[in-house]
Coordinates of C-alpha atoms in Angstrom, one line a residue:
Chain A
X384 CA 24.6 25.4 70.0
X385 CA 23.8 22.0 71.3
X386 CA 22.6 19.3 69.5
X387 CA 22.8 16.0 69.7
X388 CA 21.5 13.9 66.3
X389 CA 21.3 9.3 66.0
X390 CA 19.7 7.7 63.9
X391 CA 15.9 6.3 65.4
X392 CA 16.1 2.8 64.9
X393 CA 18.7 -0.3 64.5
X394 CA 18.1 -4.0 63.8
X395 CA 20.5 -7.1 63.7
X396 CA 20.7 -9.9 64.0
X397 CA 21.7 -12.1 67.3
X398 CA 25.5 -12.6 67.0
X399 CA 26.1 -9.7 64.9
X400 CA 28.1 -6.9 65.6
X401 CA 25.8 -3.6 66.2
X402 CA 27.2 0.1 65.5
X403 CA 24.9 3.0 67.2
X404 CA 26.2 6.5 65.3
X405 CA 26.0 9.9 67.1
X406 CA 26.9 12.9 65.9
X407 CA 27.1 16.3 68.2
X408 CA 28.0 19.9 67.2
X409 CA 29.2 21.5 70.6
X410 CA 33.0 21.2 69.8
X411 CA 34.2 22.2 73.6
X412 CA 32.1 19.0 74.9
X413 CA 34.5 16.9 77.1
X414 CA 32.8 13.8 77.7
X415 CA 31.0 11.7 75.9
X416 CA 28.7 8.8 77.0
X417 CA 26.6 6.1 76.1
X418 CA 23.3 5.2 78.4
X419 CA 20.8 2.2 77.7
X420 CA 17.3 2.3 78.2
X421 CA 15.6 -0.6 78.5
X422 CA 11.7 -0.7 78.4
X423 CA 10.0 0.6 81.8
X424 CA 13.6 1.5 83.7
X425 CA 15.5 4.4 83.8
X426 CA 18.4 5.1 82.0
X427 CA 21.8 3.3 82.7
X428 CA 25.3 4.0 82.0
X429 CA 27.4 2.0 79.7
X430 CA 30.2 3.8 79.0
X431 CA 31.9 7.4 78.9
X432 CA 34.8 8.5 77.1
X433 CA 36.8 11.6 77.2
X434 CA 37.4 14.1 74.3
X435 CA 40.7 13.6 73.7
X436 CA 40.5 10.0 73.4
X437 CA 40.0 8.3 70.3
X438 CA 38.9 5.0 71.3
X439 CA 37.6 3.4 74.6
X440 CA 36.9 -0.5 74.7
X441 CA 35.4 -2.6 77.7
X442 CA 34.4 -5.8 77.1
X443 CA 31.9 -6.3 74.4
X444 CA 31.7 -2.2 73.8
X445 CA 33.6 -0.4 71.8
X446 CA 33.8 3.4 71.2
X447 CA 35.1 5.2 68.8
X448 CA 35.5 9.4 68.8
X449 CA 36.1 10.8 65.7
X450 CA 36.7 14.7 67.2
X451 CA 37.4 16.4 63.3
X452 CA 33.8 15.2 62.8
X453 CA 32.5 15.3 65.3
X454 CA 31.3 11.5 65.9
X455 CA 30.7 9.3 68.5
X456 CA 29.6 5.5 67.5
X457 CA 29.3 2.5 70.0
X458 CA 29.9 -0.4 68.8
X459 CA 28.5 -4.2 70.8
X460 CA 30.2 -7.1 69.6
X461 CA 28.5 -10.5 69.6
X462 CA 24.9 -8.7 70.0
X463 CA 22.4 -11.2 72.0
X464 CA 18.8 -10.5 72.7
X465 CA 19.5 -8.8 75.8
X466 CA 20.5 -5.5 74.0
X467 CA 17.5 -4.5 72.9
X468 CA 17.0 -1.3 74.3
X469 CA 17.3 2.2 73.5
X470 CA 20.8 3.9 73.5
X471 CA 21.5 7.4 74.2
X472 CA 24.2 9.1 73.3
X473 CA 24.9 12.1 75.7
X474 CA 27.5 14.9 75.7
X475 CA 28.3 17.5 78.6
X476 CA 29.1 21.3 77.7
X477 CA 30.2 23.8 79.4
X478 CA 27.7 27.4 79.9
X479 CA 28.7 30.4 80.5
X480 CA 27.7 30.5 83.8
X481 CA 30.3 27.6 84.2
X482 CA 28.1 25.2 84.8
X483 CA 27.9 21.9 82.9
X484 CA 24.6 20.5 81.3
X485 CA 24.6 16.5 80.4
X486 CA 22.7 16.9 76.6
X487 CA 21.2 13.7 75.4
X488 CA 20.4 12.2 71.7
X489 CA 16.8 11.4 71.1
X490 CA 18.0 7.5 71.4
X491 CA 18.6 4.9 68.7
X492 CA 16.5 1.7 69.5
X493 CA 18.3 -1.6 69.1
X494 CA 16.2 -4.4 68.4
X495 CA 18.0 -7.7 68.6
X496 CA 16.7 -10.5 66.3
X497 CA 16.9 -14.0 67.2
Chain B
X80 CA 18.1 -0.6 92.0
X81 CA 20.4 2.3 90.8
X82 CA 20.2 3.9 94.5
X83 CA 18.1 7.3 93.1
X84 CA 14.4 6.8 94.7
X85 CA 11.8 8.1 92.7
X86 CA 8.6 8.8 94.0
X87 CA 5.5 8.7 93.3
X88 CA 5.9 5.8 89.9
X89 CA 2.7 6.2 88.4
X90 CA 0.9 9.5 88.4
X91 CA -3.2 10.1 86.7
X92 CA -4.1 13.9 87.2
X93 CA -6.4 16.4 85.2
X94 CA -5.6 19.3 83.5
X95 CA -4.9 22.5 86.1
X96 CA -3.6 20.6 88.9
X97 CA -0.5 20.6 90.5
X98 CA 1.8 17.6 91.6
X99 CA 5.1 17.5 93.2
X100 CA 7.7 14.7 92.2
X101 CA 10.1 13.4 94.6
X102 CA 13.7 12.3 94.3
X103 CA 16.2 11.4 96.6
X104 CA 19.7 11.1 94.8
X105 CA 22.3 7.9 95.8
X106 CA 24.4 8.5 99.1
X107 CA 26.8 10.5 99.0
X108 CA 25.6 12.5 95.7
X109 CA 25.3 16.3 96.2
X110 CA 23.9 16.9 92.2
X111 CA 20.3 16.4 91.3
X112 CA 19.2 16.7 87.5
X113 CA 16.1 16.4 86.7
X114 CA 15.2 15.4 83.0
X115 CA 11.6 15.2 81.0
X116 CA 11.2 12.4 78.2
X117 CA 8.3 12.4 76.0
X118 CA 7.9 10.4 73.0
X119 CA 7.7 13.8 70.5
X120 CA 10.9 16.0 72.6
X121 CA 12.8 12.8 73.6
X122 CA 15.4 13.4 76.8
X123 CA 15.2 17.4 77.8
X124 CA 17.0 18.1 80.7
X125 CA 15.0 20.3 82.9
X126 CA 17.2 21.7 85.7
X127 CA 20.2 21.3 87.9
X128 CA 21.2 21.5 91.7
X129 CA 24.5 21.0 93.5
X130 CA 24.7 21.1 97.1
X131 CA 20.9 22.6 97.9
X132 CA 21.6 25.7 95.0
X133 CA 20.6 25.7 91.2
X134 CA 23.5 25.2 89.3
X135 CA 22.2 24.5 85.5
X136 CA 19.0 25.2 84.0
X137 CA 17.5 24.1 80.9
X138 CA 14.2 24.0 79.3
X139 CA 12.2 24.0 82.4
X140 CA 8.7 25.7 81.7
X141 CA 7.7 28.9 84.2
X142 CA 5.0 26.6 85.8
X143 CA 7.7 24.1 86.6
X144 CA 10.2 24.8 89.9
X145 CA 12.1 22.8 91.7
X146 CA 14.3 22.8 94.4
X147 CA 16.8 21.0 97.0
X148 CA 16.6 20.4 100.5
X149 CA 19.3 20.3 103.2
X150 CA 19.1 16.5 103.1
X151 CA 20.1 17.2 99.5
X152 CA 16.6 15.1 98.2
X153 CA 14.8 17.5 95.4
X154 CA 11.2 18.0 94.2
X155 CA 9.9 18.5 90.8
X156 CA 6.5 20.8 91.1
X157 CA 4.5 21.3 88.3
X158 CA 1.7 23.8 88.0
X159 CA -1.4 24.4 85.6
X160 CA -1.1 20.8 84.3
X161 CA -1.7 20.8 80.7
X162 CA -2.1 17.7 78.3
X163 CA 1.4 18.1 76.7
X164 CA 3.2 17.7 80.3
X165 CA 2.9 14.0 80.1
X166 CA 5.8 12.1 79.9
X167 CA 8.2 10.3 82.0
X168 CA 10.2 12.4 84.0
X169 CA 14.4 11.7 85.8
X170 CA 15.6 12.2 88.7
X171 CA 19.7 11.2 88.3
X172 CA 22.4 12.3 90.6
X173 CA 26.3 12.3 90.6
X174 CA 28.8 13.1 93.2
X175 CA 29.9 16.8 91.8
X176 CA 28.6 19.5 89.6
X177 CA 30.8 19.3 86.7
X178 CA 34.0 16.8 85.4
X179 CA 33.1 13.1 84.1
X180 CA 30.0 14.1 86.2
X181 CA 28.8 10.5 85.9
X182 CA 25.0 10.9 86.3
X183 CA 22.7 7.8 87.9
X184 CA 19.1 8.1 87.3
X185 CA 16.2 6.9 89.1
X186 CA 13.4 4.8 87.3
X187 CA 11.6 7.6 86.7
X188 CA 7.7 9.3 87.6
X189 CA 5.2 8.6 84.7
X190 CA 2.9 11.5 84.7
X191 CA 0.0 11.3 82.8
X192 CA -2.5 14.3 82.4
X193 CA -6.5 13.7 81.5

């Protein structure tokens, strides 16, 4: 089946690293993003890794697939205020009609602290 | 501006009716997704077209449709209105139907049902 689980809710501090955990239970997903919400705006993407990759960095993101486990985290280095926002973690699966749906997390809300 | 048009932003209709969302998906996109986020289901994705056919369907409701035109912009119709159907509802594109299928979403239709 498909399911995507994160935690709700995530608070740091400004300057502090943030980690944003996702677990998913489809094992024949292939890719793996990360979108951010922020308030009133649709959803944006950050970044997207493939299943066979471990680890994907750009810039200030990090992500890390743990595949055995079936975990996905994200992690923002040198958080600032402009973070806050939700962040979904999303994987695609394959249906057996072939076709591909994009599954979402319910969203972890980063709130940045000053 | 992500390039996916949305229309209408805002929308206040009673219980019953029937409204029709509009999206038309970043040039050169042929896949249209639509998704539904309220605050109790989060992110559901609703339905997918590629190229003017359905390709993907999720949990769309009966009294939902939708559909894709030859100048590939979709519509979201939804009938009977009820109370629970308020929420925010995506429009994204992406170039194919399946792959990295790299979706970008418009800033979504806020419906709200009296």
């Amino acid at each position: 089946g498909e399911d995507v689980e994160q935690s709700l809710f995530l608070s740091v501090r400004e300057g502090d690293s943030s980690v944003i955990n996702c677990t998913y239970t489809d094992s024949s997903s292939t890719y793996l993003y990360w979108y951010k919400q922020e308030p009133g705006a649709g959803l944006q993407l950050l970044t997207y890794i493939f299943s066979n990759m471990d680890m994907k960095q750009d810039q200030r993101l990090t992500v890390l697939l743990n595949k055995k486990d079936k975990h996905l985290s994200l992690r923002i280095a040198d958080t600032q205020t402009g973070d806050s926002a939700i962040y979904f973690c999303a994987e695609v699966t394959p249906s057996m009609d072939s076709s591909y749906k994009l599954i979402f997390g319910s969203g972890t809300r980063l709130l940045v602290r000053p | 501006d992500s390039g996916v048009t949305q229309t209408p932003k805002h929308l206040i209709t009673a219980t019953g009716q029937r409204v029709t969302l509009r999206c038309s998906p970043r040039s050169g996109d042929l896949s249209v997704y639509w998704y539904q986020q309220s605050l109790d289901q989060g992110l559901q994705f609703l339905i997918q077209y590629y190229n003017g056919e359905e390709r993907a369907k999720g949990n769309i409701l009966e009294r939902f449709s939708a559909q894709q035109f030859p100048d590939l912009h979709s519509e979201l119709n939804l009938s009977s209105l009820e109370l629970g159907d308020s929420a925010l509802y995506f429009c994204a594109s992406s170039e194919a139907a399946r792959g990295a299928n790299v979706l970008t979403f418009g800033a979504g239709s806020r419906l709200t049902v009296l």
